[in-house]
PDB file of C-alpha atoms in Angstrom:
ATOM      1  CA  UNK A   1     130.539 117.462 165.139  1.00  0.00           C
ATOM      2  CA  UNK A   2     128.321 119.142 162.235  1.00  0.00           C
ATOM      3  CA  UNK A   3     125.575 116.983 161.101  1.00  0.00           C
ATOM      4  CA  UNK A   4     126.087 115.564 157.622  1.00  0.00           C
ATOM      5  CA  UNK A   5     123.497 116.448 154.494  1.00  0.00           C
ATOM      6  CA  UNK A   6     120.621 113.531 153.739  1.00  0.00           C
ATOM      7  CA  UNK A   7     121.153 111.744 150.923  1.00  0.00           C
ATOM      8  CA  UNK A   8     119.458 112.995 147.974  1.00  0.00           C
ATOM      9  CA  UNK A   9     118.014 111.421 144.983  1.00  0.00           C
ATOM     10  CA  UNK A  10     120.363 110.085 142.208  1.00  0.00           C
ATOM     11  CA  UNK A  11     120.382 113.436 139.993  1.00  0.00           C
ATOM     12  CA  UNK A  12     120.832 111.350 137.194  1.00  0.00           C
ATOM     13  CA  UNK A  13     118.028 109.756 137.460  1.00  0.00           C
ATOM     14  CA  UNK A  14     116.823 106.844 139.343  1.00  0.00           C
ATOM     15  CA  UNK A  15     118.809 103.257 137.859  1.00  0.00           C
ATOM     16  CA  UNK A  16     121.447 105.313 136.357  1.00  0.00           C
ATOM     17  CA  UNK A  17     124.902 105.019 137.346  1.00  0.00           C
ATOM     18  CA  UNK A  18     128.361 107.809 136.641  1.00  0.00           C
ATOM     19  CA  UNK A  19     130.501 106.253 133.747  1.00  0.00           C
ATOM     20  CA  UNK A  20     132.425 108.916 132.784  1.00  0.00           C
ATOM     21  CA  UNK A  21     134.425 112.179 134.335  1.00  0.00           C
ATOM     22  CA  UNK A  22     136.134 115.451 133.476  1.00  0.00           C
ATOM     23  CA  UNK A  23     138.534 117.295 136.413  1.00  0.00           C
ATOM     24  CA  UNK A  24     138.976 121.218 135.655  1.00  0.00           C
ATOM     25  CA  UNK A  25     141.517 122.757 137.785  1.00  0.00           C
ATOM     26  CA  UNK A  26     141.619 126.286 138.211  1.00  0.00           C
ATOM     27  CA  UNK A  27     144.087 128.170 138.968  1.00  0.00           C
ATOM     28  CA  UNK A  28     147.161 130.771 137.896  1.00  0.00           C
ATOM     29  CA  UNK A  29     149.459 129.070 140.383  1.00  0.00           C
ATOM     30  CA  UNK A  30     149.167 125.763 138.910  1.00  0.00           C
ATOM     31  CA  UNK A  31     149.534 127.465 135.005  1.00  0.00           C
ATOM     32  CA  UNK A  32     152.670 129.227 136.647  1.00  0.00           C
ATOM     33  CA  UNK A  33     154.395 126.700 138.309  1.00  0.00           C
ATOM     34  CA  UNK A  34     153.935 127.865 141.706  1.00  0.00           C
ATOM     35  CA  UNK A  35     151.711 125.096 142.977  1.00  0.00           C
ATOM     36  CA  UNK A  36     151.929 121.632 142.197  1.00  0.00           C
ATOM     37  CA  UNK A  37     148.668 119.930 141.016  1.00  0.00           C
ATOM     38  CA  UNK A  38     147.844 117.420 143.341  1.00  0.00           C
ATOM     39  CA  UNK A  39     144.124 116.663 142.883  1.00  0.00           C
ATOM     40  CA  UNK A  40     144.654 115.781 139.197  1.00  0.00           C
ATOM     41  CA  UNK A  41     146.149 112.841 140.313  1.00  0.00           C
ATOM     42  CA  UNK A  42     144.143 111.932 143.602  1.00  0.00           C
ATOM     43  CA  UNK A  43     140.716 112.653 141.543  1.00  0.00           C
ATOM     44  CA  UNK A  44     142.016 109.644 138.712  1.00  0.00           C
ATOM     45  CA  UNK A  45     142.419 107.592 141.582  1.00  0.00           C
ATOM     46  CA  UNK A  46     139.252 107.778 143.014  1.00  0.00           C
ATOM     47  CA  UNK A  47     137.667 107.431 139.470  1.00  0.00           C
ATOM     48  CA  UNK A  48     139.652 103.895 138.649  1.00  0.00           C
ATOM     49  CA  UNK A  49     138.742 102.537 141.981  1.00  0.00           C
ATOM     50  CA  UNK A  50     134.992 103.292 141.809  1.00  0.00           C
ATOM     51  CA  UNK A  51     134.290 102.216 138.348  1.00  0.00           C
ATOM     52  CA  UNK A  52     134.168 105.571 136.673  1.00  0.00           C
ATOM     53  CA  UNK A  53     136.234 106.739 133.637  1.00  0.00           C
ATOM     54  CA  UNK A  54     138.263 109.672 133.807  1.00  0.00           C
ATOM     55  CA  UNK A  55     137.831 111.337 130.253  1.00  0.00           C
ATOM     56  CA  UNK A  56     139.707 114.589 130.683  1.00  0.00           C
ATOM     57  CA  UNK A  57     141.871 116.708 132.739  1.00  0.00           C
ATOM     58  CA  UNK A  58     141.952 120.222 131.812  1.00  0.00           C
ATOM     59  CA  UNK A  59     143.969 123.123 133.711  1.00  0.00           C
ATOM     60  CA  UNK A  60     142.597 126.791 133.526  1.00  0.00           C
ATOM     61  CA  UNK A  61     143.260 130.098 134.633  1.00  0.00           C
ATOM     62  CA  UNK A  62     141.403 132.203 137.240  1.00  0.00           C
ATOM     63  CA  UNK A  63     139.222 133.760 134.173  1.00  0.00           C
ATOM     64  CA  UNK A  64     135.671 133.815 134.347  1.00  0.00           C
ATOM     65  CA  UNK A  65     135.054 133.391 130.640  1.00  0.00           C
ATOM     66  CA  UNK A  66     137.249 130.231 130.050  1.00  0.00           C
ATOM     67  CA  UNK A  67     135.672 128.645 133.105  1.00  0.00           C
ATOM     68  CA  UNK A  68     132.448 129.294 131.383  1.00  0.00           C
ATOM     69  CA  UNK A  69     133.113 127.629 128.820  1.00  0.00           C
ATOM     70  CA  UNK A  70     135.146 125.140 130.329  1.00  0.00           C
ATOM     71  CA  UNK A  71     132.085 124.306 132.844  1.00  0.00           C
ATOM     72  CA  UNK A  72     129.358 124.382 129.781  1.00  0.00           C
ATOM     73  CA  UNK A  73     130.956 121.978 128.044  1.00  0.00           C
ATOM     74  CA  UNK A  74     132.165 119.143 130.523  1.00  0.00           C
ATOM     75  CA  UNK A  75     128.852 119.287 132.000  1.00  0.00           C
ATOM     76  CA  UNK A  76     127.196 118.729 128.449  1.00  0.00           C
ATOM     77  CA  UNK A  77     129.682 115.846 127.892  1.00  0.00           C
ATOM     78  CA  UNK A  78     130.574 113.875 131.350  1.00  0.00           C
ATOM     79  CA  UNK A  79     128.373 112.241 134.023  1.00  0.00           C
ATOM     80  CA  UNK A  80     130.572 113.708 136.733  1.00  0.00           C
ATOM     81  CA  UNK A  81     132.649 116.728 136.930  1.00  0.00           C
ATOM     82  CA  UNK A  82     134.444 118.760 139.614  1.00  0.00           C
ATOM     83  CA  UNK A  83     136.648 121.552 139.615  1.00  0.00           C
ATOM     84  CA  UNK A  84     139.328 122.546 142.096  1.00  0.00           C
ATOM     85  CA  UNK A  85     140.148 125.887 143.290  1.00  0.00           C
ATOM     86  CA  UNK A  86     139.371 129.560 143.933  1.00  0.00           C
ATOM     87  CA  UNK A  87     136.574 129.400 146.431  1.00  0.00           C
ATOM     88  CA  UNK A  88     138.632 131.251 149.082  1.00  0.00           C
ATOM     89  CA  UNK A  89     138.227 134.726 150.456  1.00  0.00           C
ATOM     90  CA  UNK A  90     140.927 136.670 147.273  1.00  0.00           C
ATOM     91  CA  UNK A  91     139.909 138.782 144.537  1.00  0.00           C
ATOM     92  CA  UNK A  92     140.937 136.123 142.777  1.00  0.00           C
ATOM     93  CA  UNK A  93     138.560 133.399 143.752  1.00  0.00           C
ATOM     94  CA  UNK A  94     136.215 133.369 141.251  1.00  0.00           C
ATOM     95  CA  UNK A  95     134.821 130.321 140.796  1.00  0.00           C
ATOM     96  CA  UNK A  96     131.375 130.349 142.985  1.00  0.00           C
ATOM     97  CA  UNK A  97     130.738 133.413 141.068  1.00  0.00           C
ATOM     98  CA  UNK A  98     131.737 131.979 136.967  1.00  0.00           C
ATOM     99  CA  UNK A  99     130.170 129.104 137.483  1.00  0.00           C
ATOM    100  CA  UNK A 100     126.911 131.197 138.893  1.00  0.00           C
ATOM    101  CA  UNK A 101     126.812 132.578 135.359  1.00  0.00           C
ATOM    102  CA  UNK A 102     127.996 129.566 133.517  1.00  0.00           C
ATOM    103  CA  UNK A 103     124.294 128.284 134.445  1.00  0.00           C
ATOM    104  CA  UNK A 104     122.265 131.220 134.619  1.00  0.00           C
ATOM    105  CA  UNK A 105     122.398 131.973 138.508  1.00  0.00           C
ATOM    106  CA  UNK A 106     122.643 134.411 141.202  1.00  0.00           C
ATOM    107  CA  UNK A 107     125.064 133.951 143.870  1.00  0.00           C
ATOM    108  CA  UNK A 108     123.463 133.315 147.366  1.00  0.00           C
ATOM    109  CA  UNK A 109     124.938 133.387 151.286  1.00  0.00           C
ATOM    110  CA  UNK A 110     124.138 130.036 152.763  1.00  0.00           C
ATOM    111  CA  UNK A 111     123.170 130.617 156.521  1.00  0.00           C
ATOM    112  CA  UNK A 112     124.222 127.250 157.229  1.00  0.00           C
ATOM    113  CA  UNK A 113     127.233 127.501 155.828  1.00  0.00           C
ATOM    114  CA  UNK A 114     127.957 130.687 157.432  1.00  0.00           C
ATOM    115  CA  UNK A 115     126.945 129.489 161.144  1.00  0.00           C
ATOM    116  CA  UNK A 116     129.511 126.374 160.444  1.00  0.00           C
ATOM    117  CA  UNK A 117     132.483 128.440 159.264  1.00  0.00           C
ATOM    118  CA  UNK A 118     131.967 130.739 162.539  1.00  0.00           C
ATOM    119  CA  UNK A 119     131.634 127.543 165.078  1.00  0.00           C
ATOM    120  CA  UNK A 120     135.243 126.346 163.282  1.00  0.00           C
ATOM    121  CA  UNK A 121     136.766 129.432 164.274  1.00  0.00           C
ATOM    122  CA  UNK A 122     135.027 131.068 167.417  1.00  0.00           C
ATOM    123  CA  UNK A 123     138.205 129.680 169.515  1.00  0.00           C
ATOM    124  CA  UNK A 124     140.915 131.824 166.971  1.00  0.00           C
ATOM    125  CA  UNK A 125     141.712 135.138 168.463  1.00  0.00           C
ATOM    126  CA  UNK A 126     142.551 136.717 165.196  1.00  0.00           C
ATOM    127  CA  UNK A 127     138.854 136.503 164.193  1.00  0.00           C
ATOM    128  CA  UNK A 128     137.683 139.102 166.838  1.00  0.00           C
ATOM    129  CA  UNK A 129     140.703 141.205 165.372  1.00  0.00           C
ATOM    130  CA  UNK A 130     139.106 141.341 162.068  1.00  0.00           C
ATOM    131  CA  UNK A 131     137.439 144.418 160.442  1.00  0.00           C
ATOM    132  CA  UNK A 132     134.271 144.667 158.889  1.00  0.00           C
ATOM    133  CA  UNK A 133     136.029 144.499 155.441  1.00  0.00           C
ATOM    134  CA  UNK A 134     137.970 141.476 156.223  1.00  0.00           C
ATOM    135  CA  UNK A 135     135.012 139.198 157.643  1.00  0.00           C
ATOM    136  CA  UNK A 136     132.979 140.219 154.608  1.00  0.00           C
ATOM    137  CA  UNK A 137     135.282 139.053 152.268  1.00  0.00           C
ATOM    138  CA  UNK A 138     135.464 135.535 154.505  1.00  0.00           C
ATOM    139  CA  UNK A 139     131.864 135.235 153.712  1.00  0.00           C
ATOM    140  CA  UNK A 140     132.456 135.064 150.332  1.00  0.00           C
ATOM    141  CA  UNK A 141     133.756 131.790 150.687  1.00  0.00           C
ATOM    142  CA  UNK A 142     129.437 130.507 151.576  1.00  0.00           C
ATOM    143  CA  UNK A 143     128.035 132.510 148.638  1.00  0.00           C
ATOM    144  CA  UNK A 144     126.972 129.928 146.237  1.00  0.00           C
ATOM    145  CA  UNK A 145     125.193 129.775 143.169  1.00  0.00           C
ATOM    146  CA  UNK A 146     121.680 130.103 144.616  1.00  0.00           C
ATOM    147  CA  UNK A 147     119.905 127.150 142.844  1.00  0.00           C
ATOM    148  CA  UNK A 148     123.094 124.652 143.875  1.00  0.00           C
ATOM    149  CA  UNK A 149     122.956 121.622 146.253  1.00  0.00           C
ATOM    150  CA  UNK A 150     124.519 122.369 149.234  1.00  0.00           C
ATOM    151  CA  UNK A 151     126.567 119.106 150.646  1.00  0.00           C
ATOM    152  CA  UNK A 152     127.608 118.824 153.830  1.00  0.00           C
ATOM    153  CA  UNK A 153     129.583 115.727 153.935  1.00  0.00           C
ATOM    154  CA  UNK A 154     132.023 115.849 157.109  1.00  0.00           C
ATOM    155  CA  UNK A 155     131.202 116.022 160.385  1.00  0.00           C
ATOM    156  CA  UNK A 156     134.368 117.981 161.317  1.00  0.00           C
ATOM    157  CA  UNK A 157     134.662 120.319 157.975  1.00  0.00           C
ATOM    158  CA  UNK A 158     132.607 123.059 157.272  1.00  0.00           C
ATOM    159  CA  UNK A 159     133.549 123.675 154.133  1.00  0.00           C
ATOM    160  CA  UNK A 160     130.766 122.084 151.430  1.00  0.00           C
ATOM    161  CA  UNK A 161     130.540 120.629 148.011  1.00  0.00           C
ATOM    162  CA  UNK A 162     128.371 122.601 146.073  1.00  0.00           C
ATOM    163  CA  UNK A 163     127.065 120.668 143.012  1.00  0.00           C
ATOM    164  CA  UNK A 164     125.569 122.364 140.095  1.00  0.00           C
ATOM    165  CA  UNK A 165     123.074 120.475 137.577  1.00  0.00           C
ATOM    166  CA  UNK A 166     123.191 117.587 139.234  1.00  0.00           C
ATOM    167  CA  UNK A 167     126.354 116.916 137.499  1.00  0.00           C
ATOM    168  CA  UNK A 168     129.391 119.385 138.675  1.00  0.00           C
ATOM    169  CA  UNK A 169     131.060 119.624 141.606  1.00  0.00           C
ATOM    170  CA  UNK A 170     133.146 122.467 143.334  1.00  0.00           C
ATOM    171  CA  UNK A 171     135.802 121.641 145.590  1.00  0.00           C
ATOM    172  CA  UNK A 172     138.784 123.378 147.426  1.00  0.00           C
ATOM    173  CA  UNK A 173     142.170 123.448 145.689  1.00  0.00           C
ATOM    174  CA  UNK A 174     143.954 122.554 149.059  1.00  0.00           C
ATOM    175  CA  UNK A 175     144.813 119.408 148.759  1.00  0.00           C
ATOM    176  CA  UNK A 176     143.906 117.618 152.406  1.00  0.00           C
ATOM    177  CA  UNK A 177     140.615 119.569 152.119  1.00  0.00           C
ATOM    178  CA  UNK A 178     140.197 118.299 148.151  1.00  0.00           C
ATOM    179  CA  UNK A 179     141.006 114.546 149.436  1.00  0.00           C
ATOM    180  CA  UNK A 180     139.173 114.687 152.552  1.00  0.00           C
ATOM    181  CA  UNK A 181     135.425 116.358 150.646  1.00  0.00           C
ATOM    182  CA  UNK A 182     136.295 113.594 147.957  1.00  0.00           C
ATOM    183  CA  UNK A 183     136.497 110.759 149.898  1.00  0.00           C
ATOM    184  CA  UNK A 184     133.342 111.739 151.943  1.00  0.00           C
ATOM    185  CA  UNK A 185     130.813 112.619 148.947  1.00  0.00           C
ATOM    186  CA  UNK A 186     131.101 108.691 147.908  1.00  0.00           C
ATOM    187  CA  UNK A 187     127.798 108.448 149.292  1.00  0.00           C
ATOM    188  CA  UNK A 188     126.356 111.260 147.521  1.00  0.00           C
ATOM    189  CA  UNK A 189     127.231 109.715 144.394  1.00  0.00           C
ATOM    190  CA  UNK A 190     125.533 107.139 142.399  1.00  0.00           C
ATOM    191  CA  UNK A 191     128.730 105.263 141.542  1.00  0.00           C
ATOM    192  CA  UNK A 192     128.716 102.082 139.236  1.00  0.00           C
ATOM    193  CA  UNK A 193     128.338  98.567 140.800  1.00  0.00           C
ATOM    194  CA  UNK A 194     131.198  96.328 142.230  1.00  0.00           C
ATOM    195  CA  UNK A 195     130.577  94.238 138.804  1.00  0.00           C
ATOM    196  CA  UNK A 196     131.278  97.100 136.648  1.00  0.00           C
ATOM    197  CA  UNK A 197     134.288  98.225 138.220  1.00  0.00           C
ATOM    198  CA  UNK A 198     137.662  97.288 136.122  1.00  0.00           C
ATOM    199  CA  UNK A 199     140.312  94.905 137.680  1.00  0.00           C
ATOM    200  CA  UNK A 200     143.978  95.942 137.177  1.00  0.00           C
ATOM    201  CA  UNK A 201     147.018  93.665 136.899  1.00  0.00           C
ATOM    202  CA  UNK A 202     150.523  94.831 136.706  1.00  0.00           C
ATOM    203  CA  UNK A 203     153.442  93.233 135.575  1.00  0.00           C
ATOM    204  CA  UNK A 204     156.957  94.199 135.564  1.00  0.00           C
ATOM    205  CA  UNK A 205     159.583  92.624 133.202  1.00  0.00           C
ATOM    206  CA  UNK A 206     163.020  93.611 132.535  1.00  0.00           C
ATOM    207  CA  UNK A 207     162.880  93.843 128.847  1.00  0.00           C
ATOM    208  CA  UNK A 208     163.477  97.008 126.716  1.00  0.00           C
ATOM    209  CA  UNK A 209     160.252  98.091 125.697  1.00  0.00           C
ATOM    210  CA  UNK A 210     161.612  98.235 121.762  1.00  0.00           C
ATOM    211  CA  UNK A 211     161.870  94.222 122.516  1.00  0.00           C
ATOM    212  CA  UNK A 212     158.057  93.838 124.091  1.00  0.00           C
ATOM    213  CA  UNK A 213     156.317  95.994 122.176  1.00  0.00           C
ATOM    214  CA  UNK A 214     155.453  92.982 118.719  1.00  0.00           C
ATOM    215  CA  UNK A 215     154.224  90.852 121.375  1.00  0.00           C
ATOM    216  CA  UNK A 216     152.164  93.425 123.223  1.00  0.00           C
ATOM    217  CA  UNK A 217     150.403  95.091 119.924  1.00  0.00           C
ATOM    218  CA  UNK A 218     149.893  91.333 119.018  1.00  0.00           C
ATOM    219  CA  UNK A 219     147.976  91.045 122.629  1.00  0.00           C
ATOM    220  CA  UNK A 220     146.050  94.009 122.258  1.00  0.00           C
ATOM    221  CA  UNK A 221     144.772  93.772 118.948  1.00  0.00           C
ATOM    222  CA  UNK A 222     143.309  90.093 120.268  1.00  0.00           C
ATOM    223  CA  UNK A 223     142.127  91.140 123.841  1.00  0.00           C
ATOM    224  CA  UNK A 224     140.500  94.194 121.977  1.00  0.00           C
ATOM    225  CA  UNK A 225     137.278  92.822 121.670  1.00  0.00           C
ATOM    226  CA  UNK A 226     137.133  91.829 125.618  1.00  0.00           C
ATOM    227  CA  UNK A 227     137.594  95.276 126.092  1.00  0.00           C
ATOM    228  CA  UNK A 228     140.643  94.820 127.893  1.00  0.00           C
ATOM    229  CA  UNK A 229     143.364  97.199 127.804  1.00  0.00           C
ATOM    230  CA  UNK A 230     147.047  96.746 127.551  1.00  0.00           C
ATOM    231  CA  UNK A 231     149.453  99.970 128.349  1.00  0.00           C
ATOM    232  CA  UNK A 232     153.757  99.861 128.907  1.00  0.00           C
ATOM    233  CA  UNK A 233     155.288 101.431 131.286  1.00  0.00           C
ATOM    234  CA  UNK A 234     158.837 102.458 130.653  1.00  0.00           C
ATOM    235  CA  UNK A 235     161.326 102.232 133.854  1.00  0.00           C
ATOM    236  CA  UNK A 236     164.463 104.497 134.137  1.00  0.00           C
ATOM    237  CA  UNK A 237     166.335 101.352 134.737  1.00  0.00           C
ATOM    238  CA  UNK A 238     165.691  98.303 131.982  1.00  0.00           C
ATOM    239  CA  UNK A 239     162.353  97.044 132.233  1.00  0.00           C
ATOM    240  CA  UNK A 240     158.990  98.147 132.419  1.00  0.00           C
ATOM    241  CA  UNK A 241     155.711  97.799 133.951  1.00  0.00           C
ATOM    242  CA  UNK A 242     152.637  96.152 131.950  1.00  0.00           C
ATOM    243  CA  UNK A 243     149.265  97.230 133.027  1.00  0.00           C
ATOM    244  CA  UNK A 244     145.971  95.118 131.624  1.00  0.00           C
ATOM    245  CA  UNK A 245     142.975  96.573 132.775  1.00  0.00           C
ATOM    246  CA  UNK A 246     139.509  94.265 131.949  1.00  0.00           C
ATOM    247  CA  UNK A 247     136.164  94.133 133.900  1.00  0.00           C
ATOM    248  CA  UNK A 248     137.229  89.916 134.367  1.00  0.00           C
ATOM    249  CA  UNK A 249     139.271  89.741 136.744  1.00  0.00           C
ATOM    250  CA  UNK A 250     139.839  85.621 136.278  1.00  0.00           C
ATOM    251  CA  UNK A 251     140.406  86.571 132.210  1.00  0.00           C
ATOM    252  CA  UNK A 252     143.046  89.911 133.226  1.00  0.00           C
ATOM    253  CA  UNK A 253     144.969  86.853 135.581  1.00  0.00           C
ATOM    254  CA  UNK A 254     144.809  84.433 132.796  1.00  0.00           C
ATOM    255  CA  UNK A 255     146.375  86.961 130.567  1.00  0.00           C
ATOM    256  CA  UNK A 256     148.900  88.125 133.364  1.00  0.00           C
ATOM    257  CA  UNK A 257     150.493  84.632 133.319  1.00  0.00           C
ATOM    258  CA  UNK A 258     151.002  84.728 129.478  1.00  0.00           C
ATOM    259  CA  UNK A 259     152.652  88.241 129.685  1.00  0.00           C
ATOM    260  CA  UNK A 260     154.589  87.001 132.625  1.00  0.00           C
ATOM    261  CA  UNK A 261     156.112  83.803 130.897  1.00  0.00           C
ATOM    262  CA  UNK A 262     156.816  85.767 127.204  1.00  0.00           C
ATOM    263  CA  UNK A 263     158.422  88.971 128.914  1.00  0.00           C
ATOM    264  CA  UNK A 264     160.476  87.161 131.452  1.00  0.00           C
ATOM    265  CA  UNK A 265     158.098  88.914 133.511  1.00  0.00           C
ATOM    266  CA  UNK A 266     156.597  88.806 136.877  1.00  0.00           C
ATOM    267  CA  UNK A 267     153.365  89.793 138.606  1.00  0.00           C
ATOM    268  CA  UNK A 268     153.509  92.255 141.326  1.00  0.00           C
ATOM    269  CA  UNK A 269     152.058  92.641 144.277  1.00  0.00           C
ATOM    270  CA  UNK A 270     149.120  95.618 145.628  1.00  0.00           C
ATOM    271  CA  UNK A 271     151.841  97.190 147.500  1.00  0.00           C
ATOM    272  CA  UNK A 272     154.458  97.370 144.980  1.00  0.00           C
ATOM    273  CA  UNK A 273     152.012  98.684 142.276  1.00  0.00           C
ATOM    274  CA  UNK A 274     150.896 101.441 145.171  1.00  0.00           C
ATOM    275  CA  UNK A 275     154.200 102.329 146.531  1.00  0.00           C
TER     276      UNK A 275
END
């Protein structure tokens, strides 16, 4: 039961609010093939349901000068960025250390860090078995850039996010660890209001999309200036799914019952739109 980090002051600046996001994911083994990119996915999730708009997705390869540049840019451009993968122990985890340069930094142990990581695993026998070689390189894993805020979000992790200009998170590219860190820094984060979080309506209708698509550009060239948003879904079987996304909720239902009626259409439900 490690304590959790105290709140800190909204990095963007007191009354501001995240409206946009970037995702880098680093990694060979998602370049390669060899992993499948989970946290893509998971991280657009957790940006529709809090408000925040997911700008860009962009996949990289453990190389210190594209996430450089990469990590320069985003954080020039987006509210909120995080990047996934290679913080672990590997030659090849060199993301504490590229984004140290990225912003001008040295790389630092955190003692706190450090005493966490060794409570998790006092009770594994392998870690007495360990050389001097091998627990040095599992240090590497709490040596941060030095002028980085250190969050300790879950009680039962001690792995941290470590966020960089008050802008950038780093996160672990395992998956359950990536979910778990993401779900937890919520408070951390000075996310938009309920108000100014979109509402999205599904609807599924067995037309071909070749016979939907007049009426839909139709719709969306006079719902554009509502800022609502109308995407089509193909299915594998006929049909497809209609998606309007609006900050109105009552206005998104009122245009879900037209779409339902002209497509031969119907509305579905949270869980099928989840499943």
């Amino acid at each position: 039961n490690f304590p959790i980090s105290p709140i800190p002051k909204n990095p963007l600046g007191e009354g501001r609010y995240i409206k946009t996001a970037a995702a880098l994911i680093i990694g060979d083994e998602i370049l390669n093939g060899n992993t499948l990119d989970r946290n893509s996915n998971y991280f657009a999730r957790f940006c529709f349901e809090n408000g925040i708009e997911l700008q860009k997705i962009e996949v990289i390869a453990d190389d210190e000068l594209e996430i450089i540049e990469a990590s320069r840019r985003m954080v020039q451009k987006y509210d909120f960025v995080i990047t996934s993968g290679g913080i672990g122990p590997t030659h090849d985890d060199i993301t504490y250390a590229s984004l140290a340069k990225s912003f001008g930094q040295e790389l630092k142990y955190h003692d706190e860090t450090i005493v966490r990581m060794e409570e998790s695993s006092r009770h594994r026998t392998w870690i007495t078995q360990q050389s001097e070689e091998q627990r040095t390189a599992r240090r590497r894993m709490a040596l941060f850039p030095e002028a980085g805020e250190v969050l300790l979000v879950a009680s039962d992790i001690w792995v941290p996010v470590v966020r960089l200009e008050g802008k950038l998170c780093i996160f672990p590219g395992i998956p359950s660890l990536f979910q778990k860190l993401l779900d937890n820094l919520k408070p951390f984060l000075p996310l938009p209001t309920e108000d100014a979080r979109p509402f999205r309506l599904q609807v599924f209708t067995p037309l071909p999309e070749s016979s939907i698509a007049p009426f839909l550009t139709a719709l969306q060239n006079r719902v554009k200036p509502e800022n609502i948003r109308i995407g089509s879904y193909p299915l594998l079987q006929p049909g497809a799914h209609i998606a309007l996304i609006g900050l109105d909720r009552e206005r998104v239902k009122e245009l879900g019952l037209e779409v339902e009626k002209e497509l031969q259409g119907r509305m579905l439900s949270a869980e099928e739109t989840e499943a």
